[in-house]
Short mmCIF file of C-alpha atoms and ligand atoms in Angstrom, two decimals:
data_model
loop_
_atom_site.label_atom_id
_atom_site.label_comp_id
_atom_site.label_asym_id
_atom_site.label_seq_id
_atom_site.Cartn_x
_atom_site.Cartn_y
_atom_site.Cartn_z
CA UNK X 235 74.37 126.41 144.22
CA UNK X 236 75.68 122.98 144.99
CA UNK X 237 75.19 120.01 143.15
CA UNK X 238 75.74 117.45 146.01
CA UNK X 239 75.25 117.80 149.72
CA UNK X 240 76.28 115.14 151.92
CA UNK X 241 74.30 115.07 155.20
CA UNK X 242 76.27 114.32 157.95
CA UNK X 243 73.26 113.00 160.43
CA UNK X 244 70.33 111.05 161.11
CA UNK X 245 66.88 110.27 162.30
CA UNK X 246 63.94 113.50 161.26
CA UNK X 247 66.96 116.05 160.99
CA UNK X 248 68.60 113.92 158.22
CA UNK X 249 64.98 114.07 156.58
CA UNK X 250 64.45 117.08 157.30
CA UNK X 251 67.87 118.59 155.11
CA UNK X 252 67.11 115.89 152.53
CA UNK X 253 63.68 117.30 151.84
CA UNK X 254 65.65 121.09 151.67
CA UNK X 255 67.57 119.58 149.39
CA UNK X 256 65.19 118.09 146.93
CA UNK X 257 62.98 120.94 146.85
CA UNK X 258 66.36 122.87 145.83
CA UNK X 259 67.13 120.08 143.29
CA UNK X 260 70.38 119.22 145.02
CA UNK X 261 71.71 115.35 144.81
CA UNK X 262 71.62 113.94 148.53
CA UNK X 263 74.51 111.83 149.99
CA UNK X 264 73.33 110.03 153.19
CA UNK X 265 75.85 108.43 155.76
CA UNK X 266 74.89 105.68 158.07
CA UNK X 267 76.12 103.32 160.62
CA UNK X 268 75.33 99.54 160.40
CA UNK X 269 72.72 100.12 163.00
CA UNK X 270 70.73 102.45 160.32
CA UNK X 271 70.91 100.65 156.86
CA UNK X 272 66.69 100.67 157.08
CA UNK X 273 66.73 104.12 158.13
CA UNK X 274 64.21 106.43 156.27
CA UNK X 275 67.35 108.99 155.70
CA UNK X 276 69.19 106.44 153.85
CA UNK X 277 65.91 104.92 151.91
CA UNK X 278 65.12 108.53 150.79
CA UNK X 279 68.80 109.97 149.49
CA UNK X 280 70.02 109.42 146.16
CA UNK X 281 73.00 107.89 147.34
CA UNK X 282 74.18 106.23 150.96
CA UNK X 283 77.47 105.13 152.33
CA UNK X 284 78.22 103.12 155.54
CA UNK X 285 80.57 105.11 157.67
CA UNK X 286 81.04 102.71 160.60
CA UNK X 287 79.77 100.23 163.23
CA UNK X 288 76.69 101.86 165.80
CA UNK X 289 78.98 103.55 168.21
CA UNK X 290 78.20 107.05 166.96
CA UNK X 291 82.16 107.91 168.02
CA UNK X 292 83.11 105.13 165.14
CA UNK X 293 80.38 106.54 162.73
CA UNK X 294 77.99 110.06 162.56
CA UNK X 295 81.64 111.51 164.92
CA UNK X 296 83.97 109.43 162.26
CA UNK X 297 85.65 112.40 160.62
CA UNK X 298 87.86 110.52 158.45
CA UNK X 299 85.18 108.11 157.61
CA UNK X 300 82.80 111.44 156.49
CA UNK X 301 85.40 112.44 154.07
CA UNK X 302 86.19 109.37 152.63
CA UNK X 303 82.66 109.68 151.95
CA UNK X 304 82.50 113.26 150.49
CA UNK X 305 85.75 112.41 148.40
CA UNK X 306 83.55 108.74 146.88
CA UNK X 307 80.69 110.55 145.95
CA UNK X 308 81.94 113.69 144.89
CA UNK X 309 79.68 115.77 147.39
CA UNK X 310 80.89 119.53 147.16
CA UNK X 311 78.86 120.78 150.64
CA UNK X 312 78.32 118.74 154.22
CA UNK X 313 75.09 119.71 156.29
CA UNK X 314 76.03 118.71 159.51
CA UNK X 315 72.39 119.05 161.44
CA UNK X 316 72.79 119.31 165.38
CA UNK X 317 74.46 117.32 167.60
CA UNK X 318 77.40 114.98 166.32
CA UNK X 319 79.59 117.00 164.49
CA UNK X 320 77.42 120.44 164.21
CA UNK X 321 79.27 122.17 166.40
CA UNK X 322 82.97 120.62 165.84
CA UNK X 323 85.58 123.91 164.52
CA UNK X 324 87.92 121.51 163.84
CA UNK X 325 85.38 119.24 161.43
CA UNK X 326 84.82 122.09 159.58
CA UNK X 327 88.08 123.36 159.64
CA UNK X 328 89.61 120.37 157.99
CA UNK X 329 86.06 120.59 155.08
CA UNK X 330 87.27 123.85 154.40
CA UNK X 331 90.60 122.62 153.72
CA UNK X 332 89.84 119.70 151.50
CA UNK X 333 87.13 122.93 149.59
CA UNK X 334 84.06 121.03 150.79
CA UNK X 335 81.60 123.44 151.93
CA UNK X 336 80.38 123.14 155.41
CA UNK X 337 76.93 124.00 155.51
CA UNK X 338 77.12 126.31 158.87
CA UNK X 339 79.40 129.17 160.43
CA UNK X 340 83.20 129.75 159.87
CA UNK X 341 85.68 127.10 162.22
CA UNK X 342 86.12 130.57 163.59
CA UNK X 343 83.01 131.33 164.80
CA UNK X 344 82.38 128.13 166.05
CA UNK X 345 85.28 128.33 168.00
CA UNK X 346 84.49 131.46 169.98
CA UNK X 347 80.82 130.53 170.27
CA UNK X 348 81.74 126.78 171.99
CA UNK X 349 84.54 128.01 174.82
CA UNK X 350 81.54 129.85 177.50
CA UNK X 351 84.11 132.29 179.01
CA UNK X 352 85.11 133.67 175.06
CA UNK X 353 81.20 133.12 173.98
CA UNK X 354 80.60 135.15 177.26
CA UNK X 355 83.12 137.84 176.43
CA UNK X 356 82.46 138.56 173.07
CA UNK X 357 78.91 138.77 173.70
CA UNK X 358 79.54 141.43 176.53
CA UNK X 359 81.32 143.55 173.81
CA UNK X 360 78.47 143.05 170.94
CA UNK X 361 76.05 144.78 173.69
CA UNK X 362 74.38 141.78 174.44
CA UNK X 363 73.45 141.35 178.29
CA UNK X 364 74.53 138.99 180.17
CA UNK X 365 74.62 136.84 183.51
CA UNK X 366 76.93 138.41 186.12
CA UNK X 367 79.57 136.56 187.35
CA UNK X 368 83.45 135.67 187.16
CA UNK X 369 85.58 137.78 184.32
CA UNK X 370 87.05 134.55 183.35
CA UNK X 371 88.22 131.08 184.76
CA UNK X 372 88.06 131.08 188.16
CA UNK X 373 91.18 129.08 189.59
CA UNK X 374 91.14 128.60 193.22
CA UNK X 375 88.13 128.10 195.80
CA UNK X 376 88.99 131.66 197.87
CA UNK X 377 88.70 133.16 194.36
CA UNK X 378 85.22 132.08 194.01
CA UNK X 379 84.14 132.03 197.65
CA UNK X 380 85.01 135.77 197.07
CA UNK X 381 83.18 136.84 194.21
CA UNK X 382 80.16 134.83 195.59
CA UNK X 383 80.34 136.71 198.83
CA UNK X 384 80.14 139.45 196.62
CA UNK X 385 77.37 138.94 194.22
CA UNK X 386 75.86 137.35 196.92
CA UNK X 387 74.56 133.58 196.74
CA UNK X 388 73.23 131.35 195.15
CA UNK X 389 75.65 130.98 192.19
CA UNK X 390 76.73 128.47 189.58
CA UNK X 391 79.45 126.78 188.73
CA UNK X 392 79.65 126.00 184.68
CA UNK X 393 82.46 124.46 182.92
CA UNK X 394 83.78 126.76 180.00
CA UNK X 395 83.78 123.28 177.73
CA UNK X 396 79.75 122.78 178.83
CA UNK X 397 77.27 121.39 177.17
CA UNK X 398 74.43 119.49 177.58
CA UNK X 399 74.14 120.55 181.15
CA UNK X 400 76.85 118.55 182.38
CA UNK X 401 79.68 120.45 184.46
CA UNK X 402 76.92 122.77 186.33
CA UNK X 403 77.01 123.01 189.92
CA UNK X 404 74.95 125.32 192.08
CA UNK X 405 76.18 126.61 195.70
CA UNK X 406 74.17 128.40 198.44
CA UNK X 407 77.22 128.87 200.97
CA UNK X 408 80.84 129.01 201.48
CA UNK X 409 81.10 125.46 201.98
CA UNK X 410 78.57 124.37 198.86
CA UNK X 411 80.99 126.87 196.60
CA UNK X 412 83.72 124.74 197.67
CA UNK X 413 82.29 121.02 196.97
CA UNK X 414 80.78 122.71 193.37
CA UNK X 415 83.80 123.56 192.54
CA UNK X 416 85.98 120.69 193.15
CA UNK X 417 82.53 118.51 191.21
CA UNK X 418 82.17 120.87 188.82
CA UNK X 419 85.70 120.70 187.46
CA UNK X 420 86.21 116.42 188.01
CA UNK X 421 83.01 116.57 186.20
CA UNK X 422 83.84 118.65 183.13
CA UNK X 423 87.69 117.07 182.83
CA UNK X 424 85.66 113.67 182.70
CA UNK X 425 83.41 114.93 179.89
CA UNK X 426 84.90 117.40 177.88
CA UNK X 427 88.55 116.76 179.01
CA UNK X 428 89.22 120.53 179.79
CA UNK X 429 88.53 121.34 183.56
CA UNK X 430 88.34 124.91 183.52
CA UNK X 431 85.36 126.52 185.06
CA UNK X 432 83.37 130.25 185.73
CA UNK X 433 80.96 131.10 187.86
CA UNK X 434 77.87 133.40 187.59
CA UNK X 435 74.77 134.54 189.45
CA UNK X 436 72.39 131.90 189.95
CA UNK X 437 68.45 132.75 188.64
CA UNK X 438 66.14 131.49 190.89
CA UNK X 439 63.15 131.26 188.66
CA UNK X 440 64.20 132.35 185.06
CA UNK X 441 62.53 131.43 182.21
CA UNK X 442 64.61 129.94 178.95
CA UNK X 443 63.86 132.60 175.95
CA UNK X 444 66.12 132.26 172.70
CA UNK X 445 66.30 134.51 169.44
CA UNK X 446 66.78 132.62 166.42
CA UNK X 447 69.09 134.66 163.70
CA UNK X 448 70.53 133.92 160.31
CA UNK X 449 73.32 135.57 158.57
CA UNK X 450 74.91 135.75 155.25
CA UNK X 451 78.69 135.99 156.03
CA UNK X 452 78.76 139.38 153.83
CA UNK X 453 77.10 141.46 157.08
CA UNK X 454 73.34 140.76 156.60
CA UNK X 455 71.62 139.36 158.96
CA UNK X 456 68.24 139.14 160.79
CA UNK X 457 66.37 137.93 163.65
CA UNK X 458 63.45 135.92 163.49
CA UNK X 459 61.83 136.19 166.75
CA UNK X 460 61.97 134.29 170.02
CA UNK X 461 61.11 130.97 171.17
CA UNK X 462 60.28 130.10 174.88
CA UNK X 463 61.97 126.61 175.86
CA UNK X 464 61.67 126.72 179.64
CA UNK X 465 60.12 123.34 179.83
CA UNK X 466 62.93 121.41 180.93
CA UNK X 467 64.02 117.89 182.12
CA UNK X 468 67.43 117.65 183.12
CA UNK X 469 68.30 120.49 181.06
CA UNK X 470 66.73 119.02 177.98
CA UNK X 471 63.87 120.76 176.22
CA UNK X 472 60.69 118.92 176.72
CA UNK X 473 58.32 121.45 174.44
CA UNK X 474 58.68 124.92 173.13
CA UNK X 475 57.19 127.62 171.51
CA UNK X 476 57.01 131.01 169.57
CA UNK X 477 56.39 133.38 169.81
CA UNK X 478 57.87 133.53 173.73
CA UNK X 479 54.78 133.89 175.32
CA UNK X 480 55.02 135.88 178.46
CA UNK X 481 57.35 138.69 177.02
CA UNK X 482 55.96 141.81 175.69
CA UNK X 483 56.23 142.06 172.08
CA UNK X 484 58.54 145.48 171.87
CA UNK X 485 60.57 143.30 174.43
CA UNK X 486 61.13 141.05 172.34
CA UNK X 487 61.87 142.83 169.00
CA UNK X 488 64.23 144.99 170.75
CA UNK X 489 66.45 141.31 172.01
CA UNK X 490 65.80 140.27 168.37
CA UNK X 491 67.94 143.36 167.38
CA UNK X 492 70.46 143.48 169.55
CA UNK X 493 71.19 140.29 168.16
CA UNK X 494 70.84 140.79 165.10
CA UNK X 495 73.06 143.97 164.91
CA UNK X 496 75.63 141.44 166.79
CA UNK X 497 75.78 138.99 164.03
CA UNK X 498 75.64 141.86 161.48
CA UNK X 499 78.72 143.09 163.07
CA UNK X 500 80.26 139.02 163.40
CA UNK X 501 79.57 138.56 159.85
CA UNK X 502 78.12 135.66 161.08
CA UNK X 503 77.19 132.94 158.40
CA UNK X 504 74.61 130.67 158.91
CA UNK X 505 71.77 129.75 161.48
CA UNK X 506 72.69 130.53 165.08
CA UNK X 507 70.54 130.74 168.23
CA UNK X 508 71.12 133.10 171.27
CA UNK X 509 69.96 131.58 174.51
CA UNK X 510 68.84 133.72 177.36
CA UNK X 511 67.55 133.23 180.63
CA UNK X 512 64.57 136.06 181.56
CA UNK X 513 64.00 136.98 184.88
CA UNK X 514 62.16 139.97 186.13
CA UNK X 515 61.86 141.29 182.78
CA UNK X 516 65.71 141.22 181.83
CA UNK X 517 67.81 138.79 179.56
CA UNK X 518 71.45 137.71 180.79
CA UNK X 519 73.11 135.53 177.92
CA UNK X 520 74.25 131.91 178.35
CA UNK X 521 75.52 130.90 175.24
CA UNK X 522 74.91 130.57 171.55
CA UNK X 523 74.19 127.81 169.37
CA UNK X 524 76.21 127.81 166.05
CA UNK X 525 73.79 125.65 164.37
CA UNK X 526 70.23 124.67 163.05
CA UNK X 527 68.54 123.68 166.36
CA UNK X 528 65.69 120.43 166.94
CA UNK X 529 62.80 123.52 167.87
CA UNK X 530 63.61 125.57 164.73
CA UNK X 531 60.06 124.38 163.10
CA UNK X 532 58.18 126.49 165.68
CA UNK X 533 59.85 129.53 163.97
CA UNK X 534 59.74 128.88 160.42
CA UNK X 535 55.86 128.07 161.10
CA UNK X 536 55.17 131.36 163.12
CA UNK X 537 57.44 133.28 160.11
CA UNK X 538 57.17 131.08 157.03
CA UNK X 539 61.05 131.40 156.60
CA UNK X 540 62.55 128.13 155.50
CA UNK X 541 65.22 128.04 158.20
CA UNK X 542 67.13 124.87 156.35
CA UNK X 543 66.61 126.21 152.88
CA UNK X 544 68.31 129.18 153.93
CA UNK X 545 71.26 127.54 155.44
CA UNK X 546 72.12 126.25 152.30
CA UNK X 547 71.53 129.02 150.04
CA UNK X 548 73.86 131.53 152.08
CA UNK X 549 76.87 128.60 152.73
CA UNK X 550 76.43 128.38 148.88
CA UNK X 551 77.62 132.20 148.79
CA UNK X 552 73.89 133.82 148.21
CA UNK X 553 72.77 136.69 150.01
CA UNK X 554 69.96 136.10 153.02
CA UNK X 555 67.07 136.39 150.72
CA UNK X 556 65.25 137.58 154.01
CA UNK X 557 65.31 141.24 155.25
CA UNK X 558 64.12 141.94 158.93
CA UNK X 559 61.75 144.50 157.13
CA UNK X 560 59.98 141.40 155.69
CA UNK X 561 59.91 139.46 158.45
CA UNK X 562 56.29 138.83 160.51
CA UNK X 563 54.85 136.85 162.89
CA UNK X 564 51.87 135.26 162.37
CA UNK X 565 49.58 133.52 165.40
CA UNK X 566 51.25 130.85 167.40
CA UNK X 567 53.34 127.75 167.06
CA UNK X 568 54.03 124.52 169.68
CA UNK X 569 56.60 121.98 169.69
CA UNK X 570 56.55 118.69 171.69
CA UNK X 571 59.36 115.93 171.14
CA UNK X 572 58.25 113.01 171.16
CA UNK X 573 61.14 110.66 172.40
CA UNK X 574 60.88 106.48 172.72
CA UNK X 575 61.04 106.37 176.89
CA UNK X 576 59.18 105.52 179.21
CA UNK X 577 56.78 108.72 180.22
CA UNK X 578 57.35 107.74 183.76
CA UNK X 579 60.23 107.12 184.20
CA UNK X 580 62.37 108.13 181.17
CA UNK X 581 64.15 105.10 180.95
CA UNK X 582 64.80 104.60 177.05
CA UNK X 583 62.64 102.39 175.02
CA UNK X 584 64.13 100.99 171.79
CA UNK X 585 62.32 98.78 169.80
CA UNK X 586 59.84 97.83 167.11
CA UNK X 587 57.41 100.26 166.14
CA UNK X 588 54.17 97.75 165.52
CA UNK X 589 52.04 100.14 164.90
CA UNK X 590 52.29 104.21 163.33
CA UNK X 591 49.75 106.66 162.91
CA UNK X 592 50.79 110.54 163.01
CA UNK X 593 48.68 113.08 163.83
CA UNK X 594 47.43 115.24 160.70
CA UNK X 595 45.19 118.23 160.17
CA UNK X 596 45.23 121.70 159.90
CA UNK X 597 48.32 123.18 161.42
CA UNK X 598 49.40 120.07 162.01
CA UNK X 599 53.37 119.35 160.70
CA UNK X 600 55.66 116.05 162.00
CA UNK X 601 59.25 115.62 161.39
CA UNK X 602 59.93 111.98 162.17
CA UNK X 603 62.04 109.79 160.30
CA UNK X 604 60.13 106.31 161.67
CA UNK X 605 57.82 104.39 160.17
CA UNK X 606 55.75 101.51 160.99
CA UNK X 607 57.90 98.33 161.49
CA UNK X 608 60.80 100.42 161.70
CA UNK X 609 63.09 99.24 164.85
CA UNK X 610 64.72 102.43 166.63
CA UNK X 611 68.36 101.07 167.40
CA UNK X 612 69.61 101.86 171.59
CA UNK X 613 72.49 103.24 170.53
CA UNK X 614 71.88 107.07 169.83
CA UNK X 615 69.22 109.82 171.28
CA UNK X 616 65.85 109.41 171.90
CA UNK X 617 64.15 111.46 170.25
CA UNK X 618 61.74 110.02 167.60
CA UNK X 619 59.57 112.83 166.13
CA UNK X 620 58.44 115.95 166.50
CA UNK X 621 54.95 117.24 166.77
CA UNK X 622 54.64 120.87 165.39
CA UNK X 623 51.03 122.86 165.62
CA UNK X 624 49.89 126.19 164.67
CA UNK X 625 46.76 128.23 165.76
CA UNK X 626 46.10 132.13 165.20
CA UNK X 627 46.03 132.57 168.78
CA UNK X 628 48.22 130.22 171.96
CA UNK X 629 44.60 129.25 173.03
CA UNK X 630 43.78 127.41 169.36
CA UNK X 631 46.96 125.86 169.30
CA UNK X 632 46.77 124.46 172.49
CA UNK X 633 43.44 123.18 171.45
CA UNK X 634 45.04 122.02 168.36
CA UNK X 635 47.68 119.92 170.18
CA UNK X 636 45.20 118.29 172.74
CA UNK X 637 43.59 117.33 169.79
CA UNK X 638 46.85 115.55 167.35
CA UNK X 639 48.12 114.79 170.74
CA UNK X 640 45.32 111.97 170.94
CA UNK X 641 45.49 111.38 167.34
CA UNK X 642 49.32 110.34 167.64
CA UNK X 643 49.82 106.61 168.09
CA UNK X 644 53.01 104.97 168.40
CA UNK X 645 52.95 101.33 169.40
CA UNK X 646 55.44 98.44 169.78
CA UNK X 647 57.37 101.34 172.06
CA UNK X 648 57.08 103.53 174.98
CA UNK X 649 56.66 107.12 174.41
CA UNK X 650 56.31 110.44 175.90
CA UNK X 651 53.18 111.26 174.24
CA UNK X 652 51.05 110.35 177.56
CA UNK X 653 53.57 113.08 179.11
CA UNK X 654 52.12 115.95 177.10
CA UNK X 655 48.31 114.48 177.53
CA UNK X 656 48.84 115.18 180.97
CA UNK X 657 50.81 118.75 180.26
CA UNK X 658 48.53 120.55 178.16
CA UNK X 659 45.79 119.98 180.63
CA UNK X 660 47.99 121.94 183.37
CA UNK X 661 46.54 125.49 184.26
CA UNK X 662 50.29 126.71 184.26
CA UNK X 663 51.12 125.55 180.88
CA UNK X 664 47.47 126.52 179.77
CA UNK X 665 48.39 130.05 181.03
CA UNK X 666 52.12 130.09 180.01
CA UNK X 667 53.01 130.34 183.46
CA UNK X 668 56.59 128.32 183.91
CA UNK X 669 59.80 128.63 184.60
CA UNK X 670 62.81 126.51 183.88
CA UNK X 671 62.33 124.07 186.92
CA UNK X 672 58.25 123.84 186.54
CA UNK X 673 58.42 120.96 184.92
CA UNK X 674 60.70 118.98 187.46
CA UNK X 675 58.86 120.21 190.41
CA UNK X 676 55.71 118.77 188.50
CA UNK X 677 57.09 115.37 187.66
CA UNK X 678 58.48 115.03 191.21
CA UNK X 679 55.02 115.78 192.71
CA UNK X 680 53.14 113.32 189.51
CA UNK X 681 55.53 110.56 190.19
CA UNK X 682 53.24 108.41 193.00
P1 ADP H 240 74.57 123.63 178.35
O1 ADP H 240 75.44 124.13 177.25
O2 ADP H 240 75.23 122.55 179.16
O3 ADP H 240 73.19 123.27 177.90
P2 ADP H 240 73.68 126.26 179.33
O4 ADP H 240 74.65 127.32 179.71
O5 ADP H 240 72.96 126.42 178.04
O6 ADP H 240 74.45 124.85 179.39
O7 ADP H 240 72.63 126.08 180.47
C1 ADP H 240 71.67 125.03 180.41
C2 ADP H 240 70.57 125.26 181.41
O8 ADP H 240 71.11 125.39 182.75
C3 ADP H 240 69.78 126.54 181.20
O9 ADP H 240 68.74 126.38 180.24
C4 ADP H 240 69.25 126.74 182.61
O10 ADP H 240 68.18 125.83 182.83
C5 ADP H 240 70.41 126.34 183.51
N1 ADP H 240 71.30 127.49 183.84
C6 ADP H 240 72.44 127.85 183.20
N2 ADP H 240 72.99 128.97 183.75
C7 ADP H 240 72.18 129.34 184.76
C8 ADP H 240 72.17 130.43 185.72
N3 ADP H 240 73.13 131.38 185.74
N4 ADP H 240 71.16 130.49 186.62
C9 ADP H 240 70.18 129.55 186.60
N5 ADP H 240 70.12 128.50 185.75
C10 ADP H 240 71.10 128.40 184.84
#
């Protein structure tokens, strides 16, 4: 096991690996930017470092800055969260290279997981289903107005660099597949610098169902269930839950092993998550997540697997002390971020906090890293806490979250908790009945 584990983030998922940590008696490193010297991540660890000025591309992206750090305080692992550098091959590339342990999957498997068209490929090959569409880049507008003829439209233009939604174009006709693509590709060469781009079917009304899986790197691996994330803004998850709650349950163990025997036969190492869309009782893969993900509590609730604990037992060479034999699920489990913006608008709202009092209870869990006079700095995401609940059955837990819902206060700031007041009294969310563009179609209708 290590003895020092530097954690390469911030805000509740910085907590979140510190409190792994200390419950596995390992020494905790934090890094911070100047903008988070009163941060509760940096308060808690046994040791912090400054890594840089706000910009999060001078600090929590400063490779060279992280390994000064490592090499200072001797750390011999990095736990990268999500976001920043979670996802970066060549980060962990250059940690396995300087024998720091990188507390996630092989550079290589990173690599293949964070180009679409290979993530797309290899996929196809593991048995995995996925969306129809273009065999590979698609280079040339009578290409594409071809193969959309074909498959017939709508379709979507995604850049093979994507992420975070940007790069995505839909097109109902000849002349939309044109603009798309030209958008679609100035898009994606601003953002990712890469302007290659695919295109595939476009789902009218799917829903957004992910399995999450851990593996060992020695060919173990298992599947612990899915989680239903369809409410979305922007293509940001707004709440989710597990189990996924419209999807029969042999449905659902039978995704769970398909992609589970994948990573068995990846080797995979790590938490991952495979994302599907479900429509019309199918899955079609869109990518995979080679990290620990912000909804992961929902699952280790509905489970009781200790999703972060086992991160860093298997990048510390242990076997997954899980086997899918062992693995239930137990009642029900929502998640609702809880970001600092405006619920109307979304505009962000950084500020003082002048006033904190989390909800608590039975099945009640928050991961938050703020605290009550804490200021939340404008320079990174929004997100400020997460509100976690648990009932034996979807109906008790939504009762449960109406109720810590109202118990949450947060003032000094706007937040979206007056969002989900108004959510969980919605007969479609009451009955699990959404898809992936509900939730804009509701707020567009809500906004007068
Ligand atoms: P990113 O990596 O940018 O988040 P994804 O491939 O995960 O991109 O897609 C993000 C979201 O875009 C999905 O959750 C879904 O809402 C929408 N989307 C992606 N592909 C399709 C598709 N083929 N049909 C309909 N919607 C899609």
């Amino acid at each position: 096991m290590f003895s020092k584990v530097l954690i390469a983030n911030r805000g509740e998922i910085a907590l979140r690996i510190l409190r792994a940590c200390k419950e596995l008696g390992i020494q905790t490193v934090a890094v911070h930017s100047t903008a988070d010297s009163n941060a509760m991540h940096v308060r808690l660890a046994d040791e912090s470092v400054c890594i840089g000025p706000p910009p999060a591309k001078d600090s929590y992206l400063n490779i060279p800055a992280i390994m000064a750090a490592c090499e200072i305080t001797g750390a011999d692992a990095v736990h990268p969260g999500y976001g920043f550098l979670s996802e970066n091959a060549r980060f962990a590339r250059i940690l396995e290279e300087h024998k720091v342990t990188f507390i996630g999957p092989s550079s290589h498997h990173i690599e293949i997981m964070g180009d679409k068209i290979t993530a797309k490929q290899t996929a196809k090959e593991l048995g995995i289903p996925v969306v129809p569409g273009s065999e590979g880049e698609i280079k040339t507008p009578e290409e594409a107005i071809a193969l959309a003829r074909g498959m017939g439209y709508p379709v979507i233009v995604k850049a093979t660099a994507g992420g975070g939604g940007r790069g995505m174009k839909v097109a109902r006709d000849d002349e939309e597949m044109r603009i798309a693509l030209f958008t679609a590709r100035t898009e994606a060469k601003a953002a990712f610098g890469n302007d290659s781009v695919y295109i595939e079917k476009y789902l009218q009304k799917p829903r957004h169902i992910e399995v999450q899986l851990m593996g060992d790197g020695k060919g173990n691996a298992v599947h612990l269930g899915t989680r239903d994330c369809s409410l979305q803004r922007r293509h940001q998850k707004v709440l989710e839950e597990a189990p996924a709650p419209t999807v029969p349950m042999d449905q659902q163990l039978r995704i769970g092993e398909v992609c589970a025997a994948a990573m068995r036969k990846l080797k995979y190492s790590g938490a991952g998550t495979i994302e599907f869309l479900y429509e019309d009782g199918e899955f079609y893969f869109i990518e995979m997540n080679t990290r620990v993900q912000v909804e992961h509590p929902v699952t280790e609730r509905i489970t009781g697997v200790d999703i972060v604990y086992e991160q860093i037992r298997v990048a510390s060479g242990e076997t997954l002390s899980i086997k899918q034999e062992n693995v239930n699920f137990y009642g029900h489990a929502i998640e609702v971020r809880i970001n600092a913006e405006d619920p109307q608008t979304f505009a962000p709202s950084p500020g003082k906090i002048t006033f904190y009092h989390p909800a608590g209870g039975v099945g009640v869990r928050v991961d938050s890293a703020v605290y009550q006079g804490y200021s939340i700095p404008p320079y990174y995401d929004s997100l400020i806490g997460k509100l976690i609940v648990y009932g034996r059955t979807r109906e008790e837990c939504l009762q449960r979250l109406r109720r810590a819902v109202d118990e949450f206060v947060v003032d000094g700031i706007k937040t979206t908790l007056p969002l989900f007041q108004r959510l969980i009294k919605e007969p479609d969310v009451i009955a699990g009945n959404y898809d992936i563009h509900w939730l804009e179609k509701f707020l567009a209708a809500n906004k007068a």
